[in-house]
């Protein structure tokens, strides 16, 4: 399942089409016309040969004509071949504009196993309901540009499609296809891309410029690898409810959004739809995950792969890498329960490298004791896995959650003994314990960053309000979220009910609405996939 485990598969892109994201026949992708691909995305069923190579069951869509509101349309210009308006002239059919669509992926937290995972032990990571969202809007044919907008970090840059280094990326020795397994960046392609990266935010402060150019590298490398020079002009707009740089997998979440959107645009994803077989669904997720890992390499150089795997698959995973020369072992926990979680950001900057080095130095000085601590953390992860996977586990039962909460306390205490906590993290624990509404531990590298609190079932509203007041008074950033939610999701087309009448067709999400959504709450209200109350328009591979 994990990026790096599957072998390279052969095959070729096909021109077939099937229903997009489980929608009605009105939302089917049109066929190729005169050998030209349609200009809007849709999952593409493989030929039998490619399907066998790609572990996919062939899907027949029986496509003969478009049907819109029950009317048969034999041409692609939106008019019936039998009913023509006065003055209608025969002409070559034109490609319809791609409807705006969205992709979304979650952030993640390490639930158990921090630091032990660096030393060959297992860690458990789970998706959270804080997510990134990408809106893709097509431009008219005459506009040969692509724009990446990320207003949350003040990034807005446009490239001319025809100016990009297509010759380098399409060279027979360099070209990658959607089914390829890419485990390292090609230095020649990175070099070819650089002139188009250095022009991104050249006048921004150094730190902001680094972030902008890292995001641009991720996007452009994937765009050039998966796209072609005939790609339609588009605007790609990102918004996120995840705090950036807090160790919550925000970059992986964004990489999954970009990967899934581009794979949709080249029509190489099937579904998602409710009747999709699990095996076929996992093939689609892993395809997204592989290319998201490539995006993560553009940002981080040598990522572990756990963040993008959680963002793509959702729920939770057990991650273990005993040999850094080999691919990690990743086990998906598809039945991981959704648990109420309080996430608190200390707002204290931390360095993962510094904290990892600190534990490494301690292990060198005290190998036996430190080894036993890391082994104990591994046993906690193993115990949590067994408990959460047990058929009788009931997430609404206080006694069941109390056992997991006790493991939170054990894990945090061992991390404190390794020296990776921080006074701000300990203060969060003290405030939660004072109110008595849950069990708290640091998550990630420590030294600052975030703490997570597993909320007690039936926690009183007044207690939670009291805790909120105390945390805000001390400048902590607080998020009520859910642990173990869905992975990558698709909203096709970008239309949500949002309180509109059933017969009204819903609210179309356009650039202005998306850009003007105020803060995280505004984004969540406008397009959020929802917590316990899911928005049915969003579709997920499960």
CSV table of C-alpha atoms in Angstrom, one decimal, residues 22 25 28 100 107 148 196 207 230 241 244 274 305 403-404 461 463-464 469 494 505 511 518 523:
chain,number,residue,atom,x,y,z
A,22,UNK,CA,-20.4,8.6,-9.1
A,25,UNK,CA,-25.3,10.6,-16.6
A,28,UNK,CA,-20.3,12.0,-17.8
A,100,UNK,CA,-15.0,23.8,-11.7
A,107,UNK,CA,-3.8,16.7,7.9
A,148,UNK,CA,-1.3,28.8,-8.4
A,196,UNK,CA,10.4,29.0,-13.6
A,207,UNK,CA,11.4,32.7,4.8
A,230,UNK,CA,-2.0,20.9,-24.7
A,241,UNK,CA,-7.8,24.9,7.7
A,244,UNK,CA,1.2,25.8,8.5
A,274,UNK,CA,-20.5,3.7,-3.3
A,305,UNK,CA,6.1,9.0,3.3
A,403,UNK,CA,-7.7,2.7,28.4
A,404,UNK,CA,-6.6,4.6,25.3
A,461,UNK,CA,-20.1,21.8,27.5
A,463,UNK,CA,-16.1,22.4,31.2
A,464,UNK,CA,-15.0,22.7,27.5
A,469,UNK,CA,-11.3,30.5,28.0
A,494,UNK,CA,-17.9,22.3,-7.2
A,505,UNK,CA,-29.3,23.1,-7.8
A,511,UNK,CA,-13.1,31.8,-7.3
A,518,UNK,CA,-12.8,34.4,5.9
A,523,UNK,CA,-13.6,28.0,4.5
